[in-house]
Short mmCIF file of C-alpha atoms in Angstrom, two decimals:
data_model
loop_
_atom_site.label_atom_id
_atom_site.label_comp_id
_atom_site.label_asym_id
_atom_site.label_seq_id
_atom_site.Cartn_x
_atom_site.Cartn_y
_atom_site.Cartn_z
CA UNK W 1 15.15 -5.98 -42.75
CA UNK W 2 17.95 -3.45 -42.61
CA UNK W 3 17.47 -2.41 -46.52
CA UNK W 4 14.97 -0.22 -44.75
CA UNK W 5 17.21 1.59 -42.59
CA UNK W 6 16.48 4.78 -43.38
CA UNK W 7 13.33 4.76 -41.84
CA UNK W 8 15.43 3.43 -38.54
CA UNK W 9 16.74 5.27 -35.77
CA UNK W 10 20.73 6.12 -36.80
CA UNK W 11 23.14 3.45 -35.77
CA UNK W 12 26.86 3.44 -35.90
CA UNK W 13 26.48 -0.85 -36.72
CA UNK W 14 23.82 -3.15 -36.74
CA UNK W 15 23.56 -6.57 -34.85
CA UNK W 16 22.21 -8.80 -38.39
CA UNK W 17 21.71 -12.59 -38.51
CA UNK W 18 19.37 -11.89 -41.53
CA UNK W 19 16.47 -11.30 -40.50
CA UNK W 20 13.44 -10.14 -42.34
CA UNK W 21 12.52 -10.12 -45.95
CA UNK W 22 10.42 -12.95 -44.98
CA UNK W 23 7.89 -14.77 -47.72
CA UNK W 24 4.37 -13.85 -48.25
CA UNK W 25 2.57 -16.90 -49.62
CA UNK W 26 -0.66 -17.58 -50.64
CA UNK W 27 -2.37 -20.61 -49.41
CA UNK W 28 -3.82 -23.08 -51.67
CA UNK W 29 -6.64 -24.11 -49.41
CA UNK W 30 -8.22 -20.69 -48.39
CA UNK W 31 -7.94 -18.75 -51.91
CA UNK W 32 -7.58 -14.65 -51.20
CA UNK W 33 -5.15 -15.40 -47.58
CA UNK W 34 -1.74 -14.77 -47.88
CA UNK W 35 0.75 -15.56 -45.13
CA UNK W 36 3.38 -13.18 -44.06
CA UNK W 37 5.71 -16.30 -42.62
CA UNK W 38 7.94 -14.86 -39.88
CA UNK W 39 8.95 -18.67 -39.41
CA UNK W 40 11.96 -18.00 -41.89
CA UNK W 41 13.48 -15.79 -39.17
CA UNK W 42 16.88 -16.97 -38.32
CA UNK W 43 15.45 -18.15 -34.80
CA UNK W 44 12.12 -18.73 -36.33
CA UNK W 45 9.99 -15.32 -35.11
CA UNK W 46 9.08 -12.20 -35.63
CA UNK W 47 11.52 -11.58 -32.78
CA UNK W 48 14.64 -11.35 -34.37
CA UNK W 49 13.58 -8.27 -35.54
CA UNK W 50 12.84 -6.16 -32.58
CA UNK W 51 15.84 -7.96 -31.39
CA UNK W 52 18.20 -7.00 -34.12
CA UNK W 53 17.16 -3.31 -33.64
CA UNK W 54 17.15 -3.17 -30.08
CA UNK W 55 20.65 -4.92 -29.45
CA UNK W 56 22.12 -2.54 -32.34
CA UNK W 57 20.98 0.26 -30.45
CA UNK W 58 22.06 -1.45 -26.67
CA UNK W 59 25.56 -1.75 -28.22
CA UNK W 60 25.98 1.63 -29.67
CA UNK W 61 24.93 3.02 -26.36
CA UNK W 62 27.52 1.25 -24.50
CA UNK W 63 25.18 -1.06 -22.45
CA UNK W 64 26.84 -4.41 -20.99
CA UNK W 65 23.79 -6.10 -20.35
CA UNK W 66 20.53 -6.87 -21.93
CA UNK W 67 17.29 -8.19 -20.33
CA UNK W 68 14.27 -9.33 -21.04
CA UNK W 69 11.04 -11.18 -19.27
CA UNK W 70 10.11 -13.74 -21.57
CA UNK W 71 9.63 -17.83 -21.36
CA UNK W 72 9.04 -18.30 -25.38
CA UNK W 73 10.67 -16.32 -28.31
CA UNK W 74 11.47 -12.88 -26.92
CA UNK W 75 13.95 -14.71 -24.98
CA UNK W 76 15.75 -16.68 -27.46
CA UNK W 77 15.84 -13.69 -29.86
CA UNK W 78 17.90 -11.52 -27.34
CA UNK W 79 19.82 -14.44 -25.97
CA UNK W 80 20.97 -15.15 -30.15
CA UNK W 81 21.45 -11.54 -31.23
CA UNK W 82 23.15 -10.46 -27.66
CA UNK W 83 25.31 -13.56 -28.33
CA UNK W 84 26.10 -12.13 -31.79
CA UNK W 85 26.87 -8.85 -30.31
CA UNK W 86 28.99 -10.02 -27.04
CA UNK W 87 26.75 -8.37 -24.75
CA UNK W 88 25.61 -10.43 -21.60
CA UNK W 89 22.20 -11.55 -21.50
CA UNK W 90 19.90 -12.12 -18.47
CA UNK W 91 16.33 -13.62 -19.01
CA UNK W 92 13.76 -13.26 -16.29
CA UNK W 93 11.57 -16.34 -16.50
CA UNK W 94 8.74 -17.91 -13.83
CA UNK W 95 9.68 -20.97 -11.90
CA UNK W 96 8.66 -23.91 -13.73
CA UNK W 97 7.82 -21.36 -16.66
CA UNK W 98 10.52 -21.92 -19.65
CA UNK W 99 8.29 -23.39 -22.93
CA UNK W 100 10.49 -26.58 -23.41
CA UNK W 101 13.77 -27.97 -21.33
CA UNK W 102 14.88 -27.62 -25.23
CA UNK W 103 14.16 -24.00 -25.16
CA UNK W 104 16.02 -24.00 -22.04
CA UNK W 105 19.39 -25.88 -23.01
CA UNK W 106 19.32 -23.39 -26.15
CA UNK W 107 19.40 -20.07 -23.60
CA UNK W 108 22.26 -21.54 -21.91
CA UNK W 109 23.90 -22.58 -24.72
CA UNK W 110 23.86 -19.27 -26.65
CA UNK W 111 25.43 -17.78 -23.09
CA UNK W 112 22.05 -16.50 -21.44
CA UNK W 113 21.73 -15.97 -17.61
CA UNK W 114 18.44 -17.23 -16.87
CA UNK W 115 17.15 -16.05 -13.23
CA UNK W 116 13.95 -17.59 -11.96
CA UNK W 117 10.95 -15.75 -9.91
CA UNK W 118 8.12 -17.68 -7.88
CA UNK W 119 5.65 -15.56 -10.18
CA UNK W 120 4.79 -14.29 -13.99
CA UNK W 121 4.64 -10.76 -12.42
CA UNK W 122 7.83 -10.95 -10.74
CA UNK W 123 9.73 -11.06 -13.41
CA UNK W 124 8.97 -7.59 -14.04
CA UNK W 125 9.84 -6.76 -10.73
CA UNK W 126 12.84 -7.93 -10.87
CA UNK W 127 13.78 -6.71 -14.53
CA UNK W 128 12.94 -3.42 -13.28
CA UNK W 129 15.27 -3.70 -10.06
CA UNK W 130 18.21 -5.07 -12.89
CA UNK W 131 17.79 -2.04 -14.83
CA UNK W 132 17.60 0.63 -12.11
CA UNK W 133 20.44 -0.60 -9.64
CA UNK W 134 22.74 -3.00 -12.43
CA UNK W 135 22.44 -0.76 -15.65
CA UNK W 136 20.48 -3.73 -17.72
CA UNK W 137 19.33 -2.92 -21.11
CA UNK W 138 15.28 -4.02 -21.05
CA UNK W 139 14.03 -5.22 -24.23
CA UNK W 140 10.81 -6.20 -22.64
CA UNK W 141 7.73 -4.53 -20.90
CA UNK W 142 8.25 -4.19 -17.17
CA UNK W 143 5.65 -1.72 -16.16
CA UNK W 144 2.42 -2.07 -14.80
CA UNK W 145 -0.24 -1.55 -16.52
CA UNK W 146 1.98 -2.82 -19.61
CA UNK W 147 2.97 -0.36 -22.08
CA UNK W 148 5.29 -1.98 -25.40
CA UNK W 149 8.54 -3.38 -25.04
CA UNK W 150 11.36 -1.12 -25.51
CA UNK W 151 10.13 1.63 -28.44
CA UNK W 152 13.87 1.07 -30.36
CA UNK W 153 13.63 -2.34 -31.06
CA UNK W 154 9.62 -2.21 -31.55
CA UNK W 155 10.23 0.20 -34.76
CA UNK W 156 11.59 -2.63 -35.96
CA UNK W 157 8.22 -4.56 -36.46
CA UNK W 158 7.26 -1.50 -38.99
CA UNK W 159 9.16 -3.43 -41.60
CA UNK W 160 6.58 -5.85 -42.10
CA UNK W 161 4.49 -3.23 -43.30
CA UNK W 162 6.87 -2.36 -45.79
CA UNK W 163 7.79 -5.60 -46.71
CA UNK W 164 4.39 -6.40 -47.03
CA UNK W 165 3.34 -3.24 -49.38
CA UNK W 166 6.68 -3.88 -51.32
CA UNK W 167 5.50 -7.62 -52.08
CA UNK W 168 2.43 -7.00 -53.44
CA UNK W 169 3.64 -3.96 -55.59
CA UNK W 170 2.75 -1.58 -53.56
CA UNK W 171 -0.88 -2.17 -52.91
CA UNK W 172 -2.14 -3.39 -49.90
CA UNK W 173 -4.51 -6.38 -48.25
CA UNK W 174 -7.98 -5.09 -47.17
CA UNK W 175 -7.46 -7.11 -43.87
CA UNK W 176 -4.32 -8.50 -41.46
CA UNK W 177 -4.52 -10.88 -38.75
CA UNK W 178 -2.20 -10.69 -35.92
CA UNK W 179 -1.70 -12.53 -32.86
CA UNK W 180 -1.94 -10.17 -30.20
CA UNK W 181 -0.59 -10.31 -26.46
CA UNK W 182 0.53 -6.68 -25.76
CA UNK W 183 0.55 -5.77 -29.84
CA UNK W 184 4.10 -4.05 -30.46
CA UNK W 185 3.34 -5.70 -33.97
CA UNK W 186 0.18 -4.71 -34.10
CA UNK W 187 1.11 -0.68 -33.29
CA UNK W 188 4.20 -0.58 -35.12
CA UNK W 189 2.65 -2.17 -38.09
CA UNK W 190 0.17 0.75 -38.30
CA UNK W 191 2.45 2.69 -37.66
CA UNK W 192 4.40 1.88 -40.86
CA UNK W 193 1.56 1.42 -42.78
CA UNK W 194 0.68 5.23 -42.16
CA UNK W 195 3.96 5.94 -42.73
CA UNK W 196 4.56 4.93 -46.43
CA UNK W 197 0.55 5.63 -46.74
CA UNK W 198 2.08 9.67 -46.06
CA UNK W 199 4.62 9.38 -48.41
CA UNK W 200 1.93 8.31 -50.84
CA UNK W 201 3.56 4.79 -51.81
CA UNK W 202 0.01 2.97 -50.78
CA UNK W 203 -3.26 4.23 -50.94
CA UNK W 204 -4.75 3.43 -47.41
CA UNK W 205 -3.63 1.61 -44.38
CA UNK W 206 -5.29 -1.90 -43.98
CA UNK W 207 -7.65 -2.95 -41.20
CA UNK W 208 -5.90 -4.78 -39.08
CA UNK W 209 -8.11 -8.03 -36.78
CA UNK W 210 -6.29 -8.32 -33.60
CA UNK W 211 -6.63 -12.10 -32.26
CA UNK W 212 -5.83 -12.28 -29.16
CA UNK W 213 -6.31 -15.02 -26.14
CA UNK W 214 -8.30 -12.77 -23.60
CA UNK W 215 -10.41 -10.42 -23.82
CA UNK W 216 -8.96 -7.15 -22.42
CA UNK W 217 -8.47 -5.74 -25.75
CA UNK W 218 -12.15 -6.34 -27.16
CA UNK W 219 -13.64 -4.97 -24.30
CA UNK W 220 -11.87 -1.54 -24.47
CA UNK W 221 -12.16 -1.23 -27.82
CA UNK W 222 -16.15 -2.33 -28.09
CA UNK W 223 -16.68 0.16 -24.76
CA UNK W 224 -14.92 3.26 -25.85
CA UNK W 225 -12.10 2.26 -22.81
CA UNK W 226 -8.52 4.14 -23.78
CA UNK W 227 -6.65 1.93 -21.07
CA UNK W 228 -7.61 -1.95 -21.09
CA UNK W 229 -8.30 -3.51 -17.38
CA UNK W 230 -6.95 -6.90 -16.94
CA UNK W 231 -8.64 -9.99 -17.40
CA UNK W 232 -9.15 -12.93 -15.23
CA UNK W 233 -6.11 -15.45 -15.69
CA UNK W 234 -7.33 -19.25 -15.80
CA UNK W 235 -5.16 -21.75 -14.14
CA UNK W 236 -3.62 -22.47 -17.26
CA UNK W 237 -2.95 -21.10 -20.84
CA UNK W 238 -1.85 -22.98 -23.86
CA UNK W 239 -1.10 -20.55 -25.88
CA UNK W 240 1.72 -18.70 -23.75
CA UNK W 241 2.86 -16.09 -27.01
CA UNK W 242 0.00 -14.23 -26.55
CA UNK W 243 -1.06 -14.66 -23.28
CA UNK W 244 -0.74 -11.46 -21.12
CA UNK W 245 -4.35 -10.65 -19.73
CA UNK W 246 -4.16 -6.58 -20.09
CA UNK W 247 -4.00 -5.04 -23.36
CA UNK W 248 -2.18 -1.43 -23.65
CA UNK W 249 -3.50 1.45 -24.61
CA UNK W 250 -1.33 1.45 -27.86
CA UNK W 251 -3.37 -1.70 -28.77
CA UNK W 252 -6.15 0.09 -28.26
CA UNK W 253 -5.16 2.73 -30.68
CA UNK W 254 -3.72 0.72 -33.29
CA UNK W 255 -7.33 -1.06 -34.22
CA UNK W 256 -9.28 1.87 -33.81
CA UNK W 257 -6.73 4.00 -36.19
CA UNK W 258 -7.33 1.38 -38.92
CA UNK W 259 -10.93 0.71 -38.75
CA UNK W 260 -10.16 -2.81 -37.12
CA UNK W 261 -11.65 -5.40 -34.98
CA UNK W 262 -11.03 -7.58 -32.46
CA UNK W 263 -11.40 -11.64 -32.00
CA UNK W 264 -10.95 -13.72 -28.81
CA UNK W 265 -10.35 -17.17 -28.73
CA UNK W 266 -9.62 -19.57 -26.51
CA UNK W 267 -6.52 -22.72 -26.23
CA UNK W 268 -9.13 -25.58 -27.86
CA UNK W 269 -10.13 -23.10 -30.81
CA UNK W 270 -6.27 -22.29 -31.14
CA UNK W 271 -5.63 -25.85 -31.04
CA UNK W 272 -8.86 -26.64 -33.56
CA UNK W 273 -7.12 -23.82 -36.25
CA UNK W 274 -3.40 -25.36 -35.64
CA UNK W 275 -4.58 -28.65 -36.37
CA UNK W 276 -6.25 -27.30 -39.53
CA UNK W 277 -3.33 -25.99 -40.45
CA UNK W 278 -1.34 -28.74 -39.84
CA UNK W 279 -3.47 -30.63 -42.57
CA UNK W 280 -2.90 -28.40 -45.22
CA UNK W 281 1.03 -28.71 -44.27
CA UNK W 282 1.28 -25.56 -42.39
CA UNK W 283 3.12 -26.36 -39.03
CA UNK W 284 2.80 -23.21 -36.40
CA UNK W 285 2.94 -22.23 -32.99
CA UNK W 286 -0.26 -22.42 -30.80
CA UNK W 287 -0.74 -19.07 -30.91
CA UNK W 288 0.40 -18.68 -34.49
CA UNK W 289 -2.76 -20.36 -35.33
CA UNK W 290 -4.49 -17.35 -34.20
CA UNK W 291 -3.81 -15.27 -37.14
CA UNK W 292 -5.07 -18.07 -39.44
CA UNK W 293 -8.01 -18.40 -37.59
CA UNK W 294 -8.62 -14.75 -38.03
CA UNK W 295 -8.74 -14.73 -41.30
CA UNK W 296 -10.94 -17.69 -41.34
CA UNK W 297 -13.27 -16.18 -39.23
CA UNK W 298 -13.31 -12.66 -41.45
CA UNK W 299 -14.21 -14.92 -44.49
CA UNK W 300 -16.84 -16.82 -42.91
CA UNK W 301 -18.24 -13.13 -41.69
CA UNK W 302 -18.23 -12.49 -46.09
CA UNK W 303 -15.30 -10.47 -46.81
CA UNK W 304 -14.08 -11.16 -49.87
CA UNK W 305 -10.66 -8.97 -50.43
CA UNK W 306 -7.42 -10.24 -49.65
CA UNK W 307 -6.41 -11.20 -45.97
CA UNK W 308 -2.73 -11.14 -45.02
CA UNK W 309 -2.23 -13.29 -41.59
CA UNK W 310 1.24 -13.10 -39.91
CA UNK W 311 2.37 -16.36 -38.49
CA UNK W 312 5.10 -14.94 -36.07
CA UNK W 313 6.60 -18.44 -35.31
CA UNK W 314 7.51 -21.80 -35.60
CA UNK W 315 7.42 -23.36 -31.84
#
């Protein structure tokens, strides 16, 4: 990732496990997708790279601490890179909320604090407290209504849209599917697509489908909304990665600055697309799935240009 570091903020040293420069592969058994496979990560997500670029910049600035409010991924990125780095790391999880007692024994064994709330929203509270009264670094969102997590490391995710361009010689896909929960991906991705687009290196940024689990997103963007209200939170969600029920207003932004489009889908047609993928040899995430059912869904709608779809993790 760091070969692109002049289009980073300026940093004395970087925090590197090698991430990035990830594959994109086309798969045999839908011809014209091509997966951008953040699974080759060094903790197996798109993660590592906010997390690279937003411990880099925690350590330059002196910080002691870094926090974030995450169950899945987010967490075990900053717990491995603020290992890396020396830095204490504090992760703000729900009671009864960590993704696996695996996921859990990894935390702790990579040094991670892991402090426990009685809700999903009081983890923000109490990020928020950590960073106002104990000087904690916050790589996560902890504002309400959500805005990105921290803009530093989020910058970071604009390398997939060079990466991308780079691999395919500096063209670029007529579609990309992302899973989307708050979409830091999904703006910094434009982002960097209209970046290099400016510099005249591609000819037009791509239309990006945002697939996300509710439907906050679709309905601002369908009804002309420029902040997303929440939606209605079932008892339970599958697909955790991409499960916050209020879109941002970046989000929001993002699809309508590329001409994009919005799909919501529920756990069982998550879990219908994993298994798919499964039997083609593709093993993903839950909400992984989403981006290959994305591009599913554009071909069976009769687009016939290429379709990039960014699996963002293994577990």
């Amino acid at each position: 990732m760091w070969k692109w570091r002049e289009f980073f903020p300026p940093l004395p040293s970087r925090v590197s496990l090698g991430e990035g420069d990830t594959p994109l592969v086309p798969l045999r058994h839908m011809p014209g997708v091509w997966v951008k496979d953040e699974r080759a990560n060094p903790t197996g997500s798109f993660k590592d790279r906010m997390a690279s670029m937003a411990v880099s910049w925690a350590q330059a600035q002196g910080f002691g601490t870094v926090a974030v409010a995450s169950t899945g991924n987010a967490a075990v990125s900053t717990a491995a890179y603020a290992a890396a780095a020396g830095l204490h790391c504090v992760i703000l999880a729900k009671e009864g909320g960590t993704a696996s007692p695996e996921m859990e024994r990894s935390l702790r064994a990579m040094g991670a604090e892991i402090r426990f709330s009685e809700s999903w929203h009081g983890r923000w509270t109490e990020l928020e407290r950590g960073v106002r009264e104990q000087g904690w670094y916050p790589i996560s969102n902890y504002r309400t209504p959500p805005v990105s997590s921290q803009p530093v490391g989020v910058r970071a995710y604009r390398s997939l849209a060079y990466e991308i361009a780079a691999q395919r010689d500096w063209s670029v896909p007529d579609w990309i599917a992302v899973p989307v929960s708050r979409g830091d991906a999904l703006c910094a991705m434009v982002a960097g697509f209209d970046e290099i687009r400016q510099l005249g290196w591609i000819p037009r940024v791509p239309r990006m489908l945002a697939v996300v689990r509710f439907p906050s997103l679709h309905e601002a963007v369908r009804n002309g909304r420029e902040q997303p209200l929440p939606s209605e939170y079932p008892d339970r969600v599958e697909a955790l990665s991409i499960s916050d029920p209020q879109a941002t207003a970046a989000a929001v932004r993002a699809v309508r600055h590329s001409d994009g489009d919005v799909l919501v889908l529920d756990d069982d047609d998550l879990a219908r697309a994993q298994a798919e993928a499964a039997s083609h040899g593709w093993l993903v995430e839950l909400s992984s799935a989403a981006a290959l059912a994305g591009a599913a869904e554009l071909q069976r709608r009769g687009h016939t240009g290429d379709i990039a779809a960014l699996v963002t993790a293994a577990r």
